[in-house]
Short mmCIF file of C-alpha atoms in Angstrom, two decimals:
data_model
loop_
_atom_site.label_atom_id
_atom_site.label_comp_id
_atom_site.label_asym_id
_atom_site.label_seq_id
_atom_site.Cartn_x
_atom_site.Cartn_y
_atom_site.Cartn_z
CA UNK A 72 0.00 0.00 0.00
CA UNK A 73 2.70 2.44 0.86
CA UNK A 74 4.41 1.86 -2.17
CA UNK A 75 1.47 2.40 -4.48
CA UNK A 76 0.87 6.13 -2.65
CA UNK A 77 5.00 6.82 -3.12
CA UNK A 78 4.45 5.88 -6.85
CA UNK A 79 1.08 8.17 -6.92
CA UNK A 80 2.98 11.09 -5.23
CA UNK A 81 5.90 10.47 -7.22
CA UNK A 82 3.50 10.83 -10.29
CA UNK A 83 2.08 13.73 -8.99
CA UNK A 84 5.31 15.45 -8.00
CA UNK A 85 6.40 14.59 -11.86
CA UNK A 86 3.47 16.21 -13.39
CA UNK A 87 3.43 19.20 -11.47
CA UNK A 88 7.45 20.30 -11.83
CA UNK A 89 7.19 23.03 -13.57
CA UNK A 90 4.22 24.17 -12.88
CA UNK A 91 4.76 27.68 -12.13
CA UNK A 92 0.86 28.74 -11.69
CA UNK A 93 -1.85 26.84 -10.88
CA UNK A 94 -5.32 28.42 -10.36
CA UNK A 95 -6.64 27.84 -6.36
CA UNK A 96 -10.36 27.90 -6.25
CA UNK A 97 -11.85 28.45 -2.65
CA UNK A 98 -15.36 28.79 -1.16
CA UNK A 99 -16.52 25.63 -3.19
CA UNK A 100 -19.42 25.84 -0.23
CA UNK A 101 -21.34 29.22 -1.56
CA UNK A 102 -21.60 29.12 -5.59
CA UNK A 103 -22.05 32.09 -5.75
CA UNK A 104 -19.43 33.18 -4.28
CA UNK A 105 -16.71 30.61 -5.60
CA UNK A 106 -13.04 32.27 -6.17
CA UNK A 107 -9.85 31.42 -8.03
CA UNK A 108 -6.55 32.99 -8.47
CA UNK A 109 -3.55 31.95 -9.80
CA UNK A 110 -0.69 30.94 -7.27
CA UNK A 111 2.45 29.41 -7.53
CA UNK A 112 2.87 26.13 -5.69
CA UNK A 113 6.05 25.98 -3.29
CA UNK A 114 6.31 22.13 -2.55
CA UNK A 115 4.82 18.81 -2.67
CA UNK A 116 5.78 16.83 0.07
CA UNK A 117 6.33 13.22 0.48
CA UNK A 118 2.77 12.71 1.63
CA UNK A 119 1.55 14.47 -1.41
CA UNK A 120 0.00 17.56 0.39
CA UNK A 121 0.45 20.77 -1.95
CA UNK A 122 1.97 23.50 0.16
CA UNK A 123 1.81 27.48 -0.99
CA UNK A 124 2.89 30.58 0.69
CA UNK A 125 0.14 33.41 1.17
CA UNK A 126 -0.39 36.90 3.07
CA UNK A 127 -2.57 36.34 6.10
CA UNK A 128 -4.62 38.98 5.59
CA UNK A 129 -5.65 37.84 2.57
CA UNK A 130 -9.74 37.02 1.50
CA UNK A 131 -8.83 33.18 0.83
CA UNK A 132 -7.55 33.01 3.90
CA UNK A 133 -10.93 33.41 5.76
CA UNK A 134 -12.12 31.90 2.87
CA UNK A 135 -10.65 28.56 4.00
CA UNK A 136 -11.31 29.46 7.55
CA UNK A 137 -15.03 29.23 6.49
CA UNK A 138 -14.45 25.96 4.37
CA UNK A 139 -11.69 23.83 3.82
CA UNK A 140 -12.95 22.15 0.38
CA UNK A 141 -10.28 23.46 -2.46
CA UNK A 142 -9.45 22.76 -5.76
CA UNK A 143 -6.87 23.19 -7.62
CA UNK A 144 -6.51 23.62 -11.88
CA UNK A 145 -3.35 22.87 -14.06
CA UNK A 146 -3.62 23.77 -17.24
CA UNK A 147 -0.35 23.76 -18.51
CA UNK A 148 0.27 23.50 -22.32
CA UNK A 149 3.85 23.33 -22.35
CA UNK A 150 4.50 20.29 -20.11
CA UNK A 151 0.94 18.75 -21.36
CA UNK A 152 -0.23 18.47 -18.08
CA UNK A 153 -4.03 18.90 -16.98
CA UNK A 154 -4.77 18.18 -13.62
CA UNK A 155 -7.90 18.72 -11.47
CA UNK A 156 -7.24 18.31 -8.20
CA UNK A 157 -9.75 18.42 -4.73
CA UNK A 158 -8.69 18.28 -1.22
CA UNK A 159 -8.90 19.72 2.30
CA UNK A 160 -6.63 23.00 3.06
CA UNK A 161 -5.80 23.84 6.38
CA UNK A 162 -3.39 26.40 7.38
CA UNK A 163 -0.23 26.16 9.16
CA UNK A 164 1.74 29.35 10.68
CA UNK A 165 4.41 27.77 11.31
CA UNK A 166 7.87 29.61 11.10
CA UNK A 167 10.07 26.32 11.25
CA UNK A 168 8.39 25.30 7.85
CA UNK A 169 8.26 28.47 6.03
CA UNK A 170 11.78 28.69 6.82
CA UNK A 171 12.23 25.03 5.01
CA UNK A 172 9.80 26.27 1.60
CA UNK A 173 11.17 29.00 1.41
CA UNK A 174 12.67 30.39 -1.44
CA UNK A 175 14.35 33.49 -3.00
CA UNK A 176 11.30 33.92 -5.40
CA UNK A 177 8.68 34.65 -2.75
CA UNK A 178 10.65 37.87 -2.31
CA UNK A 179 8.51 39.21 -4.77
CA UNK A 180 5.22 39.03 -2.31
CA UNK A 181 7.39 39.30 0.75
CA UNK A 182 9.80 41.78 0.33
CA UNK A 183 10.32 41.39 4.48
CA UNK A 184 11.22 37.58 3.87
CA UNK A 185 10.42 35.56 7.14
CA UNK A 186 10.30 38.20 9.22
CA UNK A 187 7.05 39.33 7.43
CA UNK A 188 4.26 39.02 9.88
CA UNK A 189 1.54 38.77 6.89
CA UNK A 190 2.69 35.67 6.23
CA UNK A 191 0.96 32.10 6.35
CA UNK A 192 0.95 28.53 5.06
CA UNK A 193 -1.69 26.64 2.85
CA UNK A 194 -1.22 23.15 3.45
CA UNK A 195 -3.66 21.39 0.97
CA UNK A 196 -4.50 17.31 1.47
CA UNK A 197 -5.96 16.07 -2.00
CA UNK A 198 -9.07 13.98 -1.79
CA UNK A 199 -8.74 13.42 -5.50
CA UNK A 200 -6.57 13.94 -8.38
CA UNK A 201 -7.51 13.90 -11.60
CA UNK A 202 -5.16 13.94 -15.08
CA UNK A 203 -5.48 13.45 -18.74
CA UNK A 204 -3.24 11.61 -19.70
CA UNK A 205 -1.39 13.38 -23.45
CA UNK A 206 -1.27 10.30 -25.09
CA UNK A 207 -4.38 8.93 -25.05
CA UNK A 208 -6.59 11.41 -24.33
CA UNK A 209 -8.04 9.76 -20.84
CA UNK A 210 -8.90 11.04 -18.09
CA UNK A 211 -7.25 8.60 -15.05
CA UNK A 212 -7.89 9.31 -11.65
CA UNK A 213 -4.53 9.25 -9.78
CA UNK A 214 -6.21 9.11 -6.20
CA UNK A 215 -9.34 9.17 -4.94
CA UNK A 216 -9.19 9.07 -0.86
CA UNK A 217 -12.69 8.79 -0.69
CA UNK A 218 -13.46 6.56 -2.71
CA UNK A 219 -10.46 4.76 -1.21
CA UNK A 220 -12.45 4.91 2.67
CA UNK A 221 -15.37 3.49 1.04
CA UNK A 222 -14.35 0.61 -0.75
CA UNK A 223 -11.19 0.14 2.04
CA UNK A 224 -8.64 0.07 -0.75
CA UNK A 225 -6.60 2.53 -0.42
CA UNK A 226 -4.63 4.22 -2.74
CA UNK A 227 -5.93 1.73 -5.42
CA UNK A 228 -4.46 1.96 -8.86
CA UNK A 229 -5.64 4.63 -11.13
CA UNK A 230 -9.15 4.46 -12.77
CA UNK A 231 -9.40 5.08 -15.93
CA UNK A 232 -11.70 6.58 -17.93
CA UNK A 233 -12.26 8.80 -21.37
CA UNK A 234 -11.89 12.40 -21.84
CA UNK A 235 -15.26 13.80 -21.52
CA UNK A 236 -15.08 16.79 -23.93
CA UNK B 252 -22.04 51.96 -22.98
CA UNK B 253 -21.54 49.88 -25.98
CA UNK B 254 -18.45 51.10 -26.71
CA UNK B 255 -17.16 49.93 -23.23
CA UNK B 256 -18.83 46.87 -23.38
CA UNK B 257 -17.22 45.99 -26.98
CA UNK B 258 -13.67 47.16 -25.36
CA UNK B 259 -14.17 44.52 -22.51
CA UNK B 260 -14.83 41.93 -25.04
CA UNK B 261 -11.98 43.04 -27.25
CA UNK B 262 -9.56 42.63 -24.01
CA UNK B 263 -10.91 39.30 -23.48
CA UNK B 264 -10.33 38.12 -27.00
CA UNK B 265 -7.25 39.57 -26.88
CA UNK B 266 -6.12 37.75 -23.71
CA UNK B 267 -7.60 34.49 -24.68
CA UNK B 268 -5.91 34.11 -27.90
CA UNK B 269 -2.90 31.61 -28.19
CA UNK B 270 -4.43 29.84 -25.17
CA UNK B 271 -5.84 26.40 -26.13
CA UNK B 272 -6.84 24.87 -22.85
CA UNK B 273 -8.26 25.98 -19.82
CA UNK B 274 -10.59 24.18 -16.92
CA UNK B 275 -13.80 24.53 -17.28
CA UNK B 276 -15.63 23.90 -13.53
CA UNK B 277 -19.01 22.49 -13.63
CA UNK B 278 -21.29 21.25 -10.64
CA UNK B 279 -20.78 24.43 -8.72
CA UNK B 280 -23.59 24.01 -6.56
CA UNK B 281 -22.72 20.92 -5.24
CA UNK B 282 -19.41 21.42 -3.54
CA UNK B 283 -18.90 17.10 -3.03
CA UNK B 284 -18.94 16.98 -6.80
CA UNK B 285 -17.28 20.20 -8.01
CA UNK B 286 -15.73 18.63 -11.31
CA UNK B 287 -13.68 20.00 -13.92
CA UNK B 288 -12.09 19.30 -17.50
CA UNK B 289 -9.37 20.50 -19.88
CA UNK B 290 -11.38 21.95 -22.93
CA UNK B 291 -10.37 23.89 -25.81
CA UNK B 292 -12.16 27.33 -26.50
CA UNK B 293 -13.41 27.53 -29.41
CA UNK B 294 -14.92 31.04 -30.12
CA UNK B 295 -15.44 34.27 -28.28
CA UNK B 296 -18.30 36.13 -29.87
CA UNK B 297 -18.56 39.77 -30.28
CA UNK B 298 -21.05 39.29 -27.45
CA UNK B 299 -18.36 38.01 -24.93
CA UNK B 300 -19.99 34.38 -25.28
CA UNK B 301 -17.66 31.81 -25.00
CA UNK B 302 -18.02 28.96 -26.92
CA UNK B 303 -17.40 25.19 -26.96
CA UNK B 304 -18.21 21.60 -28.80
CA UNK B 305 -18.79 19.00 -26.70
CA UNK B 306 -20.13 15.39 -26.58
CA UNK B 307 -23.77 15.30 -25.93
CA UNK B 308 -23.49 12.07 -23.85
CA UNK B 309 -21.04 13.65 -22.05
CA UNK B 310 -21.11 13.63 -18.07
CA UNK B 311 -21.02 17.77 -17.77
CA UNK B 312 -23.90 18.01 -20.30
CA UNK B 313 -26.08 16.43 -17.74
CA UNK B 314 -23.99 18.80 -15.56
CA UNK B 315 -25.14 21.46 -17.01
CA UNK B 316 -28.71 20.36 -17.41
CA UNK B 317 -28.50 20.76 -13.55
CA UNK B 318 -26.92 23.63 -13.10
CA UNK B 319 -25.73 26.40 -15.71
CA UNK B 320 -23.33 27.62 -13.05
CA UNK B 321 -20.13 26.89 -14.35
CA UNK B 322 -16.38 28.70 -13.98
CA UNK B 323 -13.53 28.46 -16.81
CA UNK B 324 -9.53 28.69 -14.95
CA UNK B 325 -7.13 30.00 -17.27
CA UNK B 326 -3.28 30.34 -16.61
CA UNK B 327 -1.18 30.47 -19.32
CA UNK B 328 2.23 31.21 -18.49
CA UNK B 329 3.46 30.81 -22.02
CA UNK B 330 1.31 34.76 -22.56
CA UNK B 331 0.69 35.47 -18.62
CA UNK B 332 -2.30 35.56 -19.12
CA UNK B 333 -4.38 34.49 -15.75
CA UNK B 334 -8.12 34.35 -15.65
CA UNK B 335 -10.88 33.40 -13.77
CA UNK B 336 -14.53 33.68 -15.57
CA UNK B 337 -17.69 33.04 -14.23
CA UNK B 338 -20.78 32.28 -15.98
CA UNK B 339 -24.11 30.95 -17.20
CA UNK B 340 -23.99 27.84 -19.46
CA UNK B 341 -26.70 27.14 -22.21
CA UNK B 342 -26.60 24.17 -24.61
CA UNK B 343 -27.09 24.79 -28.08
CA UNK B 344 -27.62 22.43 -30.78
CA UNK B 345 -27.89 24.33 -33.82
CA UNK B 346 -26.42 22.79 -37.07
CA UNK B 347 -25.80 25.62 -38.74
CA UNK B 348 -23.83 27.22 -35.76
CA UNK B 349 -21.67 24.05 -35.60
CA UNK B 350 -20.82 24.75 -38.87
CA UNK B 351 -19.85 28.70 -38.33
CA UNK B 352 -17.46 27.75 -35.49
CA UNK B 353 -16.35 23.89 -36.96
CA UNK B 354 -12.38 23.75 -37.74
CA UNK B 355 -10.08 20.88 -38.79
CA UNK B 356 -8.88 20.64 -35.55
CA UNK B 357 -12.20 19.17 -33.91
CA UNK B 358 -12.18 15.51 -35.77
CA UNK B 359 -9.70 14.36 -33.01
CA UNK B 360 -12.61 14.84 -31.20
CA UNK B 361 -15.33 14.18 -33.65
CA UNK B 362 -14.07 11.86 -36.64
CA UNK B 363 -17.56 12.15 -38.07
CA UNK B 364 -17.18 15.72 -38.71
CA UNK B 365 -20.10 17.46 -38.56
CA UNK B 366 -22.66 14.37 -39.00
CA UNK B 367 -21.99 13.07 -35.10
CA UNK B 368 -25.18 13.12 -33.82
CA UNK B 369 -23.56 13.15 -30.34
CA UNK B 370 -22.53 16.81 -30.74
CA UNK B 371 -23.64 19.75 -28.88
CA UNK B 372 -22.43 23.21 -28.50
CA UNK B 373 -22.02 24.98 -24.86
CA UNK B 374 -22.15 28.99 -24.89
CA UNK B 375 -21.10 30.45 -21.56
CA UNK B 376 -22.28 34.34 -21.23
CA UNK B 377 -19.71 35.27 -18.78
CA UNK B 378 -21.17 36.89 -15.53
CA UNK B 379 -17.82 38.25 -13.99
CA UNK B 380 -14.48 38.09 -15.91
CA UNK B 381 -10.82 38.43 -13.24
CA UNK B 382 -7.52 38.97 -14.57
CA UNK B 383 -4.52 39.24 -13.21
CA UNK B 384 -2.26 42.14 -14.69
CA UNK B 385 1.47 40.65 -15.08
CA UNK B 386 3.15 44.25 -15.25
CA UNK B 387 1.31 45.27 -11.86
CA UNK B 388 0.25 41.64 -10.35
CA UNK B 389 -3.04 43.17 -9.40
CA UNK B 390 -6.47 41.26 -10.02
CA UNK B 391 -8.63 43.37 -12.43
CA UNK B 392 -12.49 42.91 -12.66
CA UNK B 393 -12.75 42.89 -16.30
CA UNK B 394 -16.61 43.15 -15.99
CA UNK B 395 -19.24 42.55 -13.38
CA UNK B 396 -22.70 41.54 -14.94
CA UNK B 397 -24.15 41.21 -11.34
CA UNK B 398 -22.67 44.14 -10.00
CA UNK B 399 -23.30 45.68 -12.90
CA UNK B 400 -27.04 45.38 -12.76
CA UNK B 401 -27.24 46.25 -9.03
CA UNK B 402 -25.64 49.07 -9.41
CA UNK B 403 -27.14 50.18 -12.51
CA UNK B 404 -24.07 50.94 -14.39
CA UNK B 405 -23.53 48.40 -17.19
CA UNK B 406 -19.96 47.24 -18.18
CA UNK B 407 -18.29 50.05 -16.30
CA UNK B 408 -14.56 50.02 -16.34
CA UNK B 409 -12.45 47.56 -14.80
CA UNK B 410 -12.52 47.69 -11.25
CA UNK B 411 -8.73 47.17 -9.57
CA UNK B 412 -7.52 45.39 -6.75
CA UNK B 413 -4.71 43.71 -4.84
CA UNK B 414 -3.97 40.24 -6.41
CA UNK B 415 -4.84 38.19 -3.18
CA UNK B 416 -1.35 36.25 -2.83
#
């Protein structure tokens, strides 16, 4: 089992290098209200949790104070990689960690650096994640934790399915 | 008024072109099954519709059905351009304007041409168009239908804020 969620985090971790921006949709809850922006994702961990660096003060913040059901959209046309990714986001203010993510680049939002005290974590947890694969056009789901509790196998092999354009 | 409204749509088109996949969200108001796709745009009208082909039988046509709701994630890093547009989803099937917006491109899709009789169109009036400015990083509110109406003032100019980081 363990080895079957390194492989899907390894997978993940493949498709998503470089990535700059991904587009982080929040308050999933109120439709009318749902919100996107683009972000640029600092690290995926060896658990597979998506990690980005954001002001505190910022609306998705208490967005995901409100409701912790993200998503998260890679279109990205050079690498060929579309993924459409769910999961739980909680945030972590923890200096320790932003000290380990990060990196030179985020000096452009945080011209302070660490010291900045607008500064949090998103930690995000996927549920799901979804890909098409380039070659054949199919959609395979990667993971699917829920679906994983329910039937008790977890971190089965990827479904898949076709593109439904 | 007009004049505005056709610059708005103008700035879309203008932003949109070169970019040949974004997510399109559907499902909004049911945040467990929040789902999206890769699709490729097909038009933008001088009306600011958006449109796309699409398998009839396909799961967000049903989607759709149940909600016309829907969101469309853009990042393209090869232009910078980042957008976030929400909408209102109709589904058309009109021969003759499968025909106006057919190109080469969709038999991948649709090796019948235009005789599959699982073809429909999708036409998304955008409600709210974001953008992210690359020279300035700030979120700009293209337009605001909803605002828009409250208020009274159709298309009024872009509306500027801080890009949420």
């Amino acid at each position: 089992m363990k080895e079957i969620k390194n492989q899907q985090v390894e997978k993940l971790v493949e498709m998503v290098k470089g990535v700059r921006v991904c587009m982080l949709i929040t308050n999933e809850q109120n439709v009318e209200n749902l919100s996107g922006r683009p972000m640029s994702i600092s690290k995926i961990d060896e658990d597979g949790a998506i990690w980005f660096f954001t002001k505190a003060s910022s609306p998705k913040v208490d967005e995901i104070e409100e409701s912790k059901k993200v998503s998260i959209a890679i279109t990205n046309e050079n690498s060929n990689n579309y993924l459409m990714i769910h999961g739980t986001a909680t945030l972590v203010n923890d200096k320790s960690k932003m000290k380990e993510l990060w990196s030179t680049i985020m000096k452009a939002w945080f011209p302070l650096g660490l010291d900045d005290p607008d500064m949090t974590l998103i930690k995000i947890i996927p549920d799901e994640v979804n890909y098409w694969d380039s070659s054949s056009s199919k959609m395979v789901v990667l993971f699917n934790l829920l679906k994983a509790i329910i039937t008790g196998k977890e971190y089965a092999e990827g479904d898949h399915g076709k593109i439904n354009l």
